[in-house]
Amino acid sequence: MAPTTAANVGLAARDASGHLSPLTIARRNTGDNDVAIKIMFCGICHSDLHSIKNEWQNAIYPIIPGHEIAGVVTEVGKNVTKFKAGDKVGVGCMVNSCQSCENCNQGFENNCPGIIFTYNSVDRDGTVTYGGYSSMVVVHERFVVRFPEAMPLDKGAPLLCAGITVYSPMKYHGLNVPGMHVGVLGLGGLGHVAVKFGKAFGMKVTVISSSPGKKQEAIERLGADAFVLSKNAKEMQAALGTMDGIINTVSANIPVAPLLGLLKPNGKMILVGLPEKPIEIPPFALVSRNKTLAGSCIGGMADTQEMIDMAAKHGVTADIEVIGADYVNAAMERLAKADVRYRFVIDIGNTLGDCAAAVSE
Ligand code: NAP
Ligand code: ZN
Ligand code: ZN
């Protein structure tokens, strides 16, 4: 264990109120296969909010959330070959896995029974993992992603979770074919990136949203081809049976059956959103016209690198609101109300130190 130092600080929730405040932490010394990273930016994913409020009933407090980490390498272990000090890198939702099972060998560390998440997870050495709302992190090189030269750290950070979470199901469920019609349900952090990847793949993209105020920018700024307001019966009726697939990113429990109606026969809805309560599916909504409902959890490391490389090539980045560390609790309140266009990103490098110092004074 590295000694606990004042410079090594994070923003932690201590209980289900989810209130975040500074906490001094220890990170392990840089091991032979490890990369030490100075964190510059960290995106705020809705999973961070679910976690700090213990909505999934699995919280290990204190929780330092954050799994959309972008930063700069400060030190590497002696066996590390892929990175050197000064490299721009990212870390997403995983920091370890068994690294030897069939899933890991095929590049699907995300499906490893021994997956270690970036925060709120017990690592293989018995310590609890702390996420990216913190000054630095030490990660096995397998779980570090290289930032392409053209990819900015701030607008690229959200790709480490939001990006791979929508890219992977598009790739593996055949929703990356030019001319196909994909629906993006929920225009938040994940959803807006899904729109951009859909267009980069050459697809027709329709946003299905509960927020009328997002229509204009969905089409004009994000490049969607169409917008369906899910509360508008006429618009839903007109879209019935038109989509090859839907990426469902909604973070809340909503009735899914009417949305399955938007699929063509044999169409697929891929669930990536993780609302608190079980989802109700009337059997006929799936069985009639041979629909599929599938789930998808982030993506493997090779796919994550492929995703960010493709994003750089096509100019896909997140639309972000950069905030200081002292704004994080207000940001969480706004995220709960879907009041963000479209991802908060914390400027860790410039503001976390001051925020921690102000509280300890
Ligand atoms: P987000 O930015 O908050 O976006 C969620 C969107 O869902 C909102 O912008 C809103 O879009 C819609 N929504 C929210 N409440 C709603 C309600 N009551 N009724 C209808 N629509 C509602 O969240 P995110 O960061 O994109 O994450 C989305 C979900 O994916 C979360 O549950 C998160 O935990 C999960 N997630 C899963 C994975 C995975 O590996 N599967 C990875 C990351 C995140 P509109 O305003 O357009 O309706
Ligand atoms: Zn996430
Ligand atoms: Zn494994």
mmCIF file of C-alpha atoms and ligand atoms in Angstrom:
data_model
loop_
_atom_site.group_PDB
_atom_site.id
_atom_site.type_symbol
_atom_site.label_atom_id
_atom_site.label_comp_id
_atom_site.label_asym_id
_atom_site.label_seq_id
_atom_site.Cartn_x
_atom_site.Cartn_y
_atom_site.Cartn_z
ATOM 1 C CA MET A 1 0.000 0.000 0.000
ATOM 2 C CA ALA A 2 1.216 3.464 -0.816
ATOM 3 C CA PRO A 3 1.205 5.826 2.149
ATOM 4 C CA THR A 4 -1.880 7.978 2.439
ATOM 5 C CA THR A 5 -1.035 11.456 1.267
ATOM 6 C CA ALA A 6 -2.919 14.724 1.214
ATOM 7 C CA ALA A 7 -2.463 14.929 -2.521
ATOM 8 C CA ASN A 8 -4.343 11.676 -2.967
ATOM 9 C CA VAL A 9 -7.907 12.686 -2.404
ATOM 10 C CA GLY A 10 -11.309 11.694 -3.676
ATOM 11 C CA LEU A 11 -14.949 12.735 -3.440
ATOM 12 C CA ALA A 12 -16.804 10.113 -1.450
ATOM 13 C CA ALA A 13 -20.383 9.311 -0.507
ATOM 14 C CA ARG A 14 -20.648 7.985 3.050
ATOM 15 C CA ASP A 15 -24.280 6.869 3.003
ATOM 16 C CA ALA A 16 -27.393 6.608 0.830
ATOM 17 C CA SER A 17 -27.940 10.375 0.905
ATOM 18 C CA GLY A 18 -25.283 10.229 -1.834
ATOM 19 C CA HIS A 19 -23.723 13.476 -0.626
ATOM 20 C CA LEU A 20 -20.140 13.674 -1.879
ATOM 21 C CA SER A 21 -17.332 15.243 0.135
ATOM 22 C CA PRO A 22 -13.529 14.961 0.179
ATOM 23 C CA LEU A 23 -11.874 11.848 1.548
ATOM 24 C CA THR A 24 -8.141 11.169 1.740
ATOM 25 C CA ILE A 25 -7.311 7.748 0.356
ATOM 26 C CA ALA A 26 -4.393 5.422 -0.326
ATOM 27 C CA ARG A 27 -3.660 3.947 -3.723
ATOM 28 C CA ARG A 28 -1.348 0.971 -4.140
ATOM 29 C CA ASN A 29 2.218 1.499 -5.316
ATOM 30 C CA THR A 30 2.713 1.023 -9.037
ATOM 31 C CA GLY A 31 3.146 -2.736 -9.516
ATOM 32 C CA ASP A 32 5.116 -4.395 -12.311
ATOM 33 C CA ASN A 33 2.085 -4.504 -14.633
ATOM 34 C CA ASP A 34 0.509 -1.266 -13.459
ATOM 35 C CA VAL A 35 0.063 2.186 -14.901
ATOM 36 C CA ALA A 36 -0.210 5.165 -12.517
ATOM 37 C CA ILE A 37 -2.440 7.899 -13.894
ATOM 38 C CA LYS A 38 -2.929 11.514 -12.880
ATOM 39 C CA ILE A 39 -6.641 12.059 -13.412
ATOM 40 C CA MET A 40 -7.507 15.197 -15.380
ATOM 41 C CA PHE A 41 -11.210 14.680 -16.129
ATOM 42 C CA CYS A 42 -13.932 12.301 -15.029
ATOM 43 C CA GLY A 43 -17.426 12.033 -16.499
ATOM 44 C CA ILE A 44 -20.503 11.638 -14.320
ATOM 45 C CA CYS A 45 -22.438 8.549 -15.399
ATOM 46 C CA HIS A 46 -25.956 7.866 -14.142
ATOM 47 C CA SER A 47 -24.518 4.635 -12.678
ATOM 48 C CA ASP A 48 -22.521 6.849 -10.301
ATOM 49 C CA LEU A 49 -25.804 8.313 -9.068
ATOM 50 C CA HIS A 50 -27.524 4.894 -8.763
ATOM 51 C CA SER A 51 -24.462 3.678 -6.806
ATOM 52 C CA ILE A 52 -24.004 6.492 -4.312
ATOM 53 C CA LYS A 53 -27.716 6.400 -3.471
ATOM 54 C CA ASN A 54 -27.527 2.609 -3.093
ATOM 55 C CA GLU A 55 -30.337 2.126 -5.623
ATOM 56 C CA TRP A 56 -28.872 -1.253 -6.620
ATOM 57 C CA GLN A 57 -28.595 -2.344 -2.948
ATOM 58 C CA ASN A 58 -24.881 -3.169 -3.264
ATOM 59 C CA ALA A 59 -23.114 -0.096 -1.852
ATOM 60 C CA ILE A 60 -19.866 -0.493 0.087
ATOM 61 C CA TYR A 61 -19.452 2.927 1.719
ATOM 62 C CA PRO A 62 -17.507 5.101 1.447
ATOM 63 C CA ILE A 63 -17.931 5.107 -2.337
ATOM 64 C CA ILE A 64 -15.742 7.252 -4.571
ATOM 65 C CA PRO A 65 -17.552 6.972 -7.897
ATOM 66 C CA GLY A 66 -16.323 7.692 -11.417
ATOM 67 C CA HIS A 67 -15.579 5.344 -14.312
ATOM 68 C CA GLU A 68 -15.131 7.734 -17.199
ATOM 69 C CA ILE A 69 -11.542 8.585 -16.373
ATOM 70 C CA ALA A 70 -9.173 10.521 -18.621
ATOM 71 C CA GLY A 71 -5.681 11.472 -17.587
ATOM 72 C CA VAL A 72 -1.963 11.302 -18.113
ATOM 73 C CA VAL A 73 0.417 8.467 -17.241
ATOM 74 C CA THR A 74 2.869 9.414 -14.486
ATOM 75 C CA GLU A 75 4.638 6.084 -13.930
ATOM 76 C CA VAL A 76 4.613 2.544 -15.322
ATOM 77 C CA GLY A 77 5.722 -0.793 -13.866
ATOM 78 C CA LYS A 78 8.663 -2.677 -15.318
ATOM 79 C CA ASN A 79 6.566 -5.151 -17.343
ATOM 80 C CA VAL A 80 4.375 -2.492 -18.935
ATOM 81 C CA THR A 81 4.851 -2.340 -22.689
ATOM 82 C CA LYS A 82 1.863 -0.396 -24.012
ATOM 83 C CA PHE A 83 2.301 2.886 -22.114
ATOM 84 C CA LYS A 84 4.925 5.326 -20.915
ATOM 85 C CA ALA A 85 4.926 8.427 -18.721
ATOM 86 C CA GLY A 86 3.218 11.348 -20.459
ATOM 87 C CA ASP A 87 0.771 9.257 -22.519
ATOM 88 C CA LYS A 88 -2.888 10.359 -22.640
ATOM 89 C CA VAL A 89 -5.002 7.464 -21.393
ATOM 90 C CA GLY A 90 -8.418 6.470 -20.143
ATOM 91 C CA VAL A 91 -9.962 4.000 -17.711
ATOM 92 C CA GLY A 92 -13.560 2.839 -17.907
ATOM 93 C CA CYS A 93 -15.783 0.658 -15.768
ATOM 94 C CA MET A 94 -13.354 -2.201 -15.047
ATOM 95 C CA VAL A 95 -9.918 -2.245 -13.420
ATOM 96 C CA ASN A 96 -9.358 -5.990 -13.174
ATOM 97 C CA SER A 97 -10.708 -9.437 -14.018
ATOM 98 C CA CYS A 98 -9.428 -13.017 -13.638
ATOM 99 C CA GLN A 99 -7.509 -12.510 -16.932
ATOM 100 C CA SER A 100 -7.571 -16.268 -17.615
ATOM 101 C CA CYS A 101 -11.143 -17.479 -18.206
ATOM 102 C CA GLU A 102 -12.741 -18.076 -21.604
ATOM 103 C CA ASN A 103 -14.367 -14.623 -21.528
ATOM 104 C CA CYS A 104 -11.119 -12.840 -20.725
ATOM 105 C CA ASN A 105 -9.212 -14.854 -23.347
ATOM 106 C CA GLN A 106 -11.756 -13.816 -25.971
ATOM 107 C CA GLY A 107 -11.487 -10.154 -25.005
ATOM 108 C CA PHE A 108 -14.758 -10.000 -23.079
ATOM 109 C CA GLU A 109 -13.412 -9.080 -19.670
ATOM 110 C CA ASN A 110 -16.803 -7.423 -19.137
ATOM 111 C CA ASN A 111 -18.333 -10.930 -18.934
ATOM 112 C CA CYS A 112 -15.695 -12.377 -16.589
ATOM 113 C CA PRO A 113 -17.189 -13.804 -13.392
ATOM 114 C CA GLY A 114 -14.193 -12.239 -11.629
ATOM 115 C CA ILE A 115 -14.726 -8.719 -13.045
ATOM 116 C CA ILE A 116 -13.585 -5.931 -10.717
ATOM 117 C CA PHE A 117 -15.408 -2.687 -11.277
ATOM 118 C CA THR A 118 -13.609 0.622 -11.042
ATOM 119 C CA TYR A 119 -15.381 1.514 -7.807
ATOM 120 C CA ASN A 120 -17.488 -0.184 -5.156
ATOM 121 C CA SER A 121 -15.865 -3.546 -5.905
ATOM 122 C CA VAL A 122 -13.509 -5.728 -3.826
ATOM 123 C CA ASP A 123 -10.261 -6.066 -5.779
ATOM 124 C CA ARG A 124 -8.229 -9.265 -5.924
ATOM 125 C CA ASP A 125 -5.949 -7.974 -3.159
ATOM 126 C CA GLY A 126 -8.959 -7.478 -0.862
ATOM 127 C CA THR A 127 -9.097 -3.685 -1.097
ATOM 128 C CA VAL A 128 -12.231 -1.839 -2.150
ATOM 129 C CA THR A 129 -11.853 0.006 -5.427
ATOM 130 C CA TYR A 130 -12.206 3.782 -5.641
ATOM 131 C CA GLY A 131 -13.212 5.531 -8.848
ATOM 132 C CA GLY A 132 -12.199 8.562 -10.811
ATOM 133 C CA TYR A 133 -13.566 11.423 -8.706
ATOM 134 C CA SER A 134 -10.056 11.388 -7.283
ATOM 135 C CA SER A 135 -6.593 12.741 -7.973
ATOM 136 C CA MET A 136 -4.896 9.578 -9.248
ATOM 137 C CA VAL A 137 -5.412 5.899 -9.895
ATOM 138 C CA VAL A 138 -3.223 2.810 -10.363
ATOM 139 C CA VAL A 139 -4.526 0.277 -12.886
ATOM 140 C CA HIS A 140 -3.263 -2.911 -14.548
ATOM 141 C CA GLU A 141 -2.235 -1.986 -18.099
ATOM 142 C CA ARG A 142 -4.778 -4.384 -19.614
ATOM 143 C CA PHE A 143 -7.547 -2.071 -18.391
ATOM 144 C CA VAL A 144 -6.014 1.153 -19.666
ATOM 145 C CA VAL A 145 -7.070 2.635 -23.010
ATOM 146 C CA ARG A 146 -4.889 4.772 -25.226
ATOM 147 C CA PHE A 147 -6.371 8.152 -26.178
ATOM 148 C CA PRO A 148 -5.948 8.795 -29.898
ATOM 149 C CA GLU A 149 -4.004 12.004 -30.583
ATOM 150 C CA ALA A 150 -7.098 13.768 -31.939
ATOM 151 C CA MET A 151 -9.313 12.879 -28.981
ATOM 152 C CA PRO A 152 -9.605 15.588 -26.305
ATOM 153 C CA LEU A 153 -9.407 14.352 -22.719
ATOM 154 C CA ASP A 154 -12.538 16.196 -21.540
ATOM 155 C CA LYS A 155 -14.946 15.372 -24.389
ATOM 156 C CA GLY A 156 -13.420 11.902 -24.729
ATOM 157 C CA ALA A 157 -13.748 10.865 -21.070
ATOM 158 C CA PRO A 158 -17.458 9.908 -21.353
ATOM 159 C CA LEU A 159 -16.648 7.479 -24.146
ATOM 160 C CA LEU A 160 -14.969 5.206 -21.573
ATOM 161 C CA CYS A 161 -18.382 4.185 -20.245
ATOM 162 C CA ALA A 162 -21.169 5.814 -22.285
ATOM 163 C CA GLY A 163 -19.305 5.220 -25.557
ATOM 164 C CA ILE A 164 -18.448 1.541 -25.158
ATOM 165 C CA THR A 165 -21.825 0.741 -23.572
ATOM 166 C CA VAL A 166 -23.662 1.725 -26.744
ATOM 167 C CA TYR A 167 -20.946 0.799 -29.283
ATOM 168 C CA SER A 168 -20.614 -2.822 -28.130
ATOM 169 C CA PRO A 169 -24.301 -3.816 -28.503
ATOM 170 C CA MET A 170 -24.497 -1.985 -31.836
ATOM 171 C CA LYS A 171 -21.561 -4.090 -33.040
ATOM 172 C CA TYR A 172 -22.651 -7.451 -31.625
ATOM 173 C CA HIS A 173 -26.359 -7.141 -32.410
ATOM 174 C CA GLY A 174 -25.843 -6.075 -36.005
ATOM 175 C CA LEU A 175 -27.059 -2.521 -35.407
ATOM 176 C CA ASN A 176 -24.102 -1.013 -37.247
ATOM 177 C CA VAL A 177 -25.203 -1.570 -40.817
ATOM 178 C CA PRO A 178 -25.547 1.441 -43.139
ATOM 179 C CA GLY A 179 -29.172 2.159 -43.987
ATOM 180 C CA MET A 180 -30.618 0.238 -41.048
ATOM 181 C CA HIS A 181 -32.965 2.096 -38.723
ATOM 182 C CA VAL A 182 -32.009 2.292 -35.051
ATOM 183 C CA GLY A 183 -34.034 3.928 -32.304
ATOM 184 C CA VAL A 184 -32.221 5.521 -29.381
ATOM 185 C CA LEU A 185 -34.489 5.485 -26.342
ATOM 186 C CA GLY A 186 -33.538 8.157 -23.770
ATOM 187 C CA LEU A 187 -31.408 11.086 -24.854
ATOM 188 C CA GLY A 188 -28.965 11.361 -21.965
ATOM 189 C CA GLY A 189 -25.261 10.596 -21.639
ATOM 190 C CA LEU A 190 -25.455 7.159 -23.258
ATOM 191 C CA GLY A 191 -28.207 8.109 -25.686
ATOM 192 C CA HIS A 192 -26.532 11.120 -27.260
ATOM 193 C CA VAL A 193 -23.365 9.106 -27.915
ATOM 194 C CA ALA A 194 -25.491 6.307 -29.411
ATOM 195 C CA VAL A 195 -26.956 8.841 -31.851
ATOM 196 C CA LYS A 196 -23.464 9.873 -32.920
ATOM 197 C CA PHE A 197 -22.212 6.289 -33.360
ATOM 198 C CA GLY A 198 -25.391 5.404 -35.251
ATOM 199 C CA LYS A 199 -24.694 8.211 -37.710
ATOM 200 C CA ALA A 200 -20.993 7.260 -37.903
ATOM 201 C CA PHE A 201 -22.131 3.739 -38.889
ATOM 202 C CA GLY A 202 -24.304 5.277 -41.627
ATOM 203 C CA MET A 203 -27.633 4.353 -40.071
ATOM 204 C CA LYS A 204 -30.966 6.090 -39.894
ATOM 205 C CA VAL A 205 -31.300 7.219 -36.271
ATOM 206 C CA THR A 206 -34.518 8.121 -34.482
ATOM 207 C CA VAL A 207 -34.448 9.517 -30.959
ATOM 208 C CA ILE A 208 -37.320 8.342 -28.738
ATOM 209 C CA SER A 209 -37.497 10.745 -25.820
ATOM 210 C CA SER A 210 -39.766 11.872 -23.011
ATOM 211 C CA SER A 211 -38.429 15.450 -23.278
ATOM 212 C CA PRO A 212 -40.016 17.634 -25.976
ATOM 213 C CA GLY A 213 -37.309 20.258 -25.402
ATOM 214 C CA LYS A 214 -34.632 17.948 -26.794
ATOM 215 C CA LYS A 215 -36.167 17.633 -30.282
ATOM 216 C CA GLN A 216 -34.457 20.500 -32.021
ATOM 217 C CA GLU A 217 -30.953 19.773 -30.810
ATOM 218 C CA ALA A 218 -31.352 16.012 -31.323
ATOM 219 C CA ILE A 219 -31.809 16.723 -34.991
ATOM 220 C CA GLU A 220 -29.800 19.907 -35.567
ATOM 221 C CA ARG A 221 -26.855 19.397 -33.233
ATOM 222 C CA LEU A 222 -26.565 15.655 -32.718
ATOM 223 C CA GLY A 223 -27.534 14.689 -36.253
ATOM 224 C CA ALA A 224 -30.542 12.417 -35.587
ATOM 225 C CA ASP A 225 -32.841 11.873 -38.571
ATOM 226 C CA ALA A 226 -36.074 11.900 -36.588
ATOM 227 C CA PHE A 227 -37.507 12.430 -33.107
ATOM 228 C CA VAL A 228 -40.443 10.656 -31.488
ATOM 229 C CA LEU A 229 -41.918 12.067 -28.307
ATOM 230 C CA SER A 230 -42.807 8.951 -26.310
ATOM 231 C CA LYS A 231 -45.705 10.724 -24.557
ATOM 232 C CA ASN A 232 -47.309 11.689 -27.877
ATOM 233 C CA ALA A 233 -49.684 8.921 -29.010
ATOM 234 C CA LYS A 234 -49.829 10.200 -32.596
ATOM 235 C CA GLU A 235 -46.055 10.245 -32.998
ATOM 236 C CA MET A 236 -45.759 6.765 -31.422
ATOM 237 C CA GLN A 237 -48.477 5.432 -33.744
ATOM 238 C CA ALA A 238 -46.699 6.805 -36.805
ATOM 239 C CA ALA A 239 -43.437 5.096 -35.766
ATOM 240 C CA LEU A 240 -44.992 1.646 -35.115
ATOM 241 C CA GLY A 241 -43.105 -1.241 -36.706
ATOM 242 C CA THR A 242 -40.405 0.924 -38.301
ATOM 243 C CA MET A 243 -37.185 0.176 -36.375
ATOM 244 C CA ASP A 244 -34.663 -2.652 -36.794
ATOM 245 C CA GLY A 245 -33.394 -2.137 -33.280
ATOM 246 C CA ILE A 246 -33.693 0.089 -30.214
ATOM 247 C CA ILE A 247 -30.926 0.873 -27.743
ATOM 248 C CA ASN A 248 -32.796 1.409 -24.466
ATOM 249 C CA THR A 249 -30.760 3.758 -22.261
ATOM 250 C CA VAL A 250 -33.513 4.900 -19.903
ATOM 251 C CA SER A 251 -32.446 5.046 -16.261
ATOM 252 C CA ALA A 252 -35.984 4.901 -14.822
ATOM 253 C CA ASN A 253 -38.759 2.313 -14.798
ATOM 254 C CA ILE A 254 -41.044 3.034 -17.731
ATOM 255 C CA PRO A 255 -43.524 0.779 -19.575
ATOM 256 C CA VAL A 256 -41.500 -1.073 -22.207
ATOM 257 C CA ALA A 257 -44.334 -2.735 -24.160
ATOM 258 C CA PRO A 258 -45.344 0.356 -26.213
ATOM 259 C CA LEU A 259 -41.705 0.827 -27.167
ATOM 260 C CA LEU A 260 -41.357 -2.776 -28.355
ATOM 261 C CA GLY A 261 -44.210 -1.885 -30.709
ATOM 262 C CA LEU A 262 -41.851 0.440 -32.589
ATOM 263 C CA LEU A 263 -39.745 -2.534 -33.708
ATOM 264 C CA LYS A 264 -40.141 -4.236 -37.074
ATOM 265 C CA PRO A 265 -40.821 -8.010 -37.028
ATOM 266 C CA ASN A 266 -37.634 -9.716 -35.752
ATOM 267 C CA GLY A 267 -36.484 -6.384 -34.313
ATOM 268 C CA LYS A 268 -34.349 -6.225 -31.175
ATOM 269 C CA MET A 269 -34.428 -4.007 -28.136
ATOM 270 C CA ILE A 270 -31.090 -3.919 -26.358
ATOM 271 C CA LEU A 271 -31.395 -2.931 -22.741
ATOM 272 C CA VAL A 272 -28.460 -1.014 -21.323
ATOM 273 C CA GLY A 273 -30.321 1.204 -18.840
ATOM 274 C CA LEU A 274 -30.406 -0.155 -15.293
ATOM 275 C CA PRO A 275 -33.484 1.133 -13.469
ATOM 276 C CA GLU A 276 -33.970 0.228 -9.848
ATOM 277 C CA LYS A 277 -36.983 -2.086 -10.168
ATOM 278 C CA PRO A 278 -37.820 -5.113 -12.382
ATOM 279 C CA ILE A 279 -39.114 -4.461 -15.865
ATOM 280 C CA GLU A 280 -42.562 -5.766 -16.777
ATOM 281 C CA ILE A 281 -42.956 -7.382 -20.183
ATOM 282 C CA PRO A 282 -46.391 -8.536 -21.360
ATOM 283 C CA PRO A 283 -45.562 -11.773 -23.267
ATOM 284 C CA PHE A 284 -47.478 -10.742 -26.395
ATOM 285 C CA ALA A 285 -45.311 -7.629 -26.758
ATOM 286 C CA LEU A 286 -42.315 -9.898 -27.409
ATOM 287 C CA VAL A 287 -43.856 -13.033 -28.882
ATOM 288 C CA SER A 288 -45.949 -11.301 -31.542
ATOM 289 C CA ARG A 289 -43.764 -10.521 -34.551
ATOM 290 C CA ASN A 290 -40.758 -12.368 -33.102
ATOM 291 C CA LYS A 291 -39.146 -9.583 -31.100
ATOM 292 C CA THR A 292 -35.948 -9.952 -29.066
ATOM 293 C CA LEU A 293 -35.133 -8.247 -25.793
ATOM 294 C CA ALA A 294 -31.428 -8.453 -24.926
ATOM 295 C CA GLY A 295 -29.121 -6.916 -22.344
ATOM 296 C CA SER A 296 -25.610 -5.578 -22.685
ATOM 297 C CA CYS A 297 -22.984 -4.662 -20.110
ATOM 298 C CA ILE A 298 -20.267 -2.175 -21.141
ATOM 299 C CA GLY A 299 -17.790 -3.963 -23.476
ATOM 300 C CA GLY A 300 -14.399 -5.680 -23.585
ATOM 301 C CA MET A 301 -11.066 -3.887 -23.546
ATOM 302 C CA ALA A 302 -10.184 -4.539 -27.202
ATOM 303 C CA ASP A 303 -13.606 -3.226 -28.223
ATOM 304 C CA THR A 304 -13.146 -0.185 -25.989
ATOM 305 C CA GLN A 305 -9.894 0.691 -27.779
ATOM 306 C CA GLU A 306 -11.555 0.047 -31.152
ATOM 307 C CA MET A 307 -14.487 2.276 -30.133
ATOM 308 C CA ILE A 308 -12.350 5.265 -29.117
ATOM 309 C CA ASP A 309 -10.190 4.903 -32.235
ATOM 310 C CA MET A 310 -13.301 4.888 -34.417
ATOM 311 C CA ALA A 311 -14.714 7.838 -32.465
ATOM 312 C CA ALA A 312 -11.534 9.847 -33.150
ATOM 313 C CA LYS A 313 -11.695 8.976 -36.849
ATOM 314 C CA HIS A 314 -15.325 10.080 -37.166
ATOM 315 C CA GLY A 315 -15.136 13.063 -34.804
ATOM 316 C CA VAL A 316 -17.446 11.420 -32.253
ATOM 317 C CA THR A 317 -17.086 13.041 -28.819
ATOM 318 C CA ALA A 318 -19.494 13.726 -25.977
ATOM 319 C CA ASP A 319 -21.333 17.028 -25.620
ATOM 320 C CA ILE A 320 -20.250 18.047 -22.155
ATOM 321 C CA GLU A 321 -20.721 20.562 -19.396
ATOM 322 C CA VAL A 322 -17.398 20.854 -17.589
ATOM 323 C CA ILE A 323 -17.815 21.476 -13.869
ATOM 324 C CA GLY A 324 -15.569 22.096 -10.878
ATOM 325 C CA ALA A 325 -15.307 19.500 -8.107
ATOM 326 C CA ASP A 326 -17.263 21.796 -5.769
ATOM 327 C CA TYR A 327 -20.302 21.580 -8.082
ATOM 328 C CA VAL A 328 -20.565 17.791 -8.012
ATOM 329 C CA ASN A 329 -23.521 17.533 -5.594
ATOM 330 C CA ALA A 330 -25.507 20.101 -7.566
ATOM 331 C CA ALA A 331 -24.653 18.190 -10.741
ATOM 332 C CA MET A 332 -26.029 14.961 -9.229
ATOM 333 C CA GLU A 333 -29.314 16.723 -8.429
ATOM 334 C CA ARG A 334 -29.559 17.967 -11.994
ATOM 335 C CA LEU A 335 -28.677 14.531 -13.415
ATOM 336 C CA ALA A 336 -31.524 12.989 -11.397
ATOM 337 C CA LYS A 337 -33.877 15.384 -13.226
ATOM 338 C CA ALA A 338 -32.352 14.658 -16.669
ATOM 339 C CA ASP A 339 -31.162 18.288 -16.686
ATOM 340 C CA VAL A 340 -27.806 17.905 -18.440
ATOM 341 C CA ARG A 341 -26.793 18.348 -22.065
ATOM 342 C CA TYR A 342 -25.482 15.685 -22.219
ATOM 343 C CA ARG A 343 -22.701 14.741 -19.794
ATOM 344 C CA PHE A 344 -21.199 16.441 -16.783
ATOM 345 C CA VAL A 345 -17.427 16.111 -16.748
ATOM 346 C CA ILE A 346 -15.503 17.079 -13.610
ATOM 347 C CA ASP A 347 -12.331 19.079 -14.179
ATOM 348 C CA ILE A 348 -10.400 17.022 -11.650
ATOM 349 C CA GLY A 349 -6.954 18.304 -12.606
ATOM 350 C CA ASN A 350 -7.734 21.973 -11.983
ATOM 351 C CA THR A 351 -10.349 21.892 -9.227
ATOM 352 C CA LEU A 352 -10.231 18.800 -6.997
ATOM 353 C CA GLY A 353 -7.235 19.974 -4.949
ATOM 354 C CA ASP A 354 -8.809 23.368 -4.171
ATOM 355 C CA CYS A 355 -12.155 21.805 -3.337
ATOM 356 C CA ALA A 356 -10.539 19.390 -0.864
ATOM 357 C CA ALA A 357 -8.397 22.141 0.685
ATOM 358 C CA ALA A 358 -11.404 24.444 1.145
ATOM 359 C CA VAL A 359 -13.310 21.748 3.045
ATOM 360 C CA SER A 360 -10.381 20.795 5.324
ATOM 361 C CA GLU A 361 -9.660 24.437 6.272
HETATM 362 P P1 NAP B 1 -28.733 9.915 -18.139
HETATM 363 O O1 NAP B 1 -27.705 10.786 -18.744
HETATM 364 O O2 NAP B 1 -29.404 10.330 -16.897
HETATM 365 O O3 NAP B 1 -29.811 9.590 -19.285
HETATM 366 C C1 NAP B 1 -30.941 8.791 -19.040
HETATM 367 C C2 NAP B 1 -32.086 9.302 -19.911
HETATM 368 O O4 NAP B 1 -33.218 8.470 -19.643
HETATM 369 C C3 NAP B 1 -32.553 10.702 -19.593
HETATM 370 O O5 NAP B 1 -31.811 11.709 -20.223
HETATM 371 C C4 NAP B 1 -33.969 10.678 -20.118
HETATM 372 O O6 NAP B 1 -33.964 10.869 -21.541
HETATM 373 C C5 NAP B 1 -34.393 9.245 -19.845
HETATM 374 N N1 NAP B 1 -35.208 9.214 -18.630
HETATM 375 C C6 NAP B 1 -34.796 9.432 -17.365
HETATM 376 N N2 NAP B 1 -35.829 9.355 -16.520
HETATM 377 C C7 NAP B 1 -36.904 9.066 -17.261
HETATM 378 C C8 NAP B 1 -38.280 8.838 -16.972
HETATM 379 N N3 NAP B 1 -38.756 8.885 -15.714
HETATM 380 N N4 NAP B 1 -39.117 8.565 -17.991
HETATM 381 C C9 NAP B 1 -38.649 8.494 -19.250
HETATM 382 N N5 NAP B 1 -37.356 8.713 -19.584
HETATM 383 C C10 NAP B 1 -36.512 8.980 -18.605
HETATM 384 O O7 NAP B 1 -28.109 8.466 -17.810
HETATM 385 P P2 NAP B 1 -26.921 7.680 -18.535
HETATM 386 O O8 NAP B 1 -25.668 8.013 -17.841
HETATM 387 O O9 NAP B 1 -27.054 7.820 -19.994
HETATM 388 O O10 NAP B 1 -27.278 6.188 -18.092
HETATM 389 C C11 NAP B 1 -28.508 5.588 -18.509
HETATM 390 C C12 NAP B 1 -28.727 4.264 -17.800
HETATM 391 O O11 NAP B 1 -27.767 3.315 -18.289
HETATM 392 C C13 NAP B 1 -28.528 4.298 -16.295
HETATM 393 O O12 NAP B 1 -29.511 3.457 -15.697
HETATM 394 C C14 NAP B 1 -27.136 3.735 -16.098
HETATM 395 O O13 NAP B 1 -26.945 3.150 -14.834
HETATM 396 C C15 NAP B 1 -27.121 2.687 -17.184
HETATM 397 N N6 NAP B 1 -25.777 2.276 -17.637
HETATM 398 C C16 NAP B 1 -25.627 0.985 -18.007
HETATM 399 C C17 NAP B 1 -24.422 0.532 -18.511
HETATM 400 C C18 NAP B 1 -24.289 -0.865 -18.992
HETATM 401 O O14 NAP B 1 -23.176 -1.376 -19.087
HETATM 402 N N7 NAP B 1 -25.362 -1.523 -19.357
HETATM 403 C C19 NAP B 1 -23.342 1.420 -18.592
HETATM 404 C C20 NAP B 1 -23.534 2.761 -18.223
HETATM 405 C C21 NAP B 1 -24.756 3.184 -17.745
HETATM 406 P P3 NAP B 1 -35.139 11.708 -22.269
HETATM 407 O O15 NAP B 1 -35.149 13.025 -21.592
HETATM 408 O O16 NAP B 1 -34.689 11.752 -23.672
HETATM 409 O O17 NAP B 1 -36.389 10.901 -22.093
HETATM 410 ZN ZN ZN B 2 -21.165 4.362 -16.537
HETATM 411 ZN ZN ZN B 3 -11.969 -13.858 -16.626
#
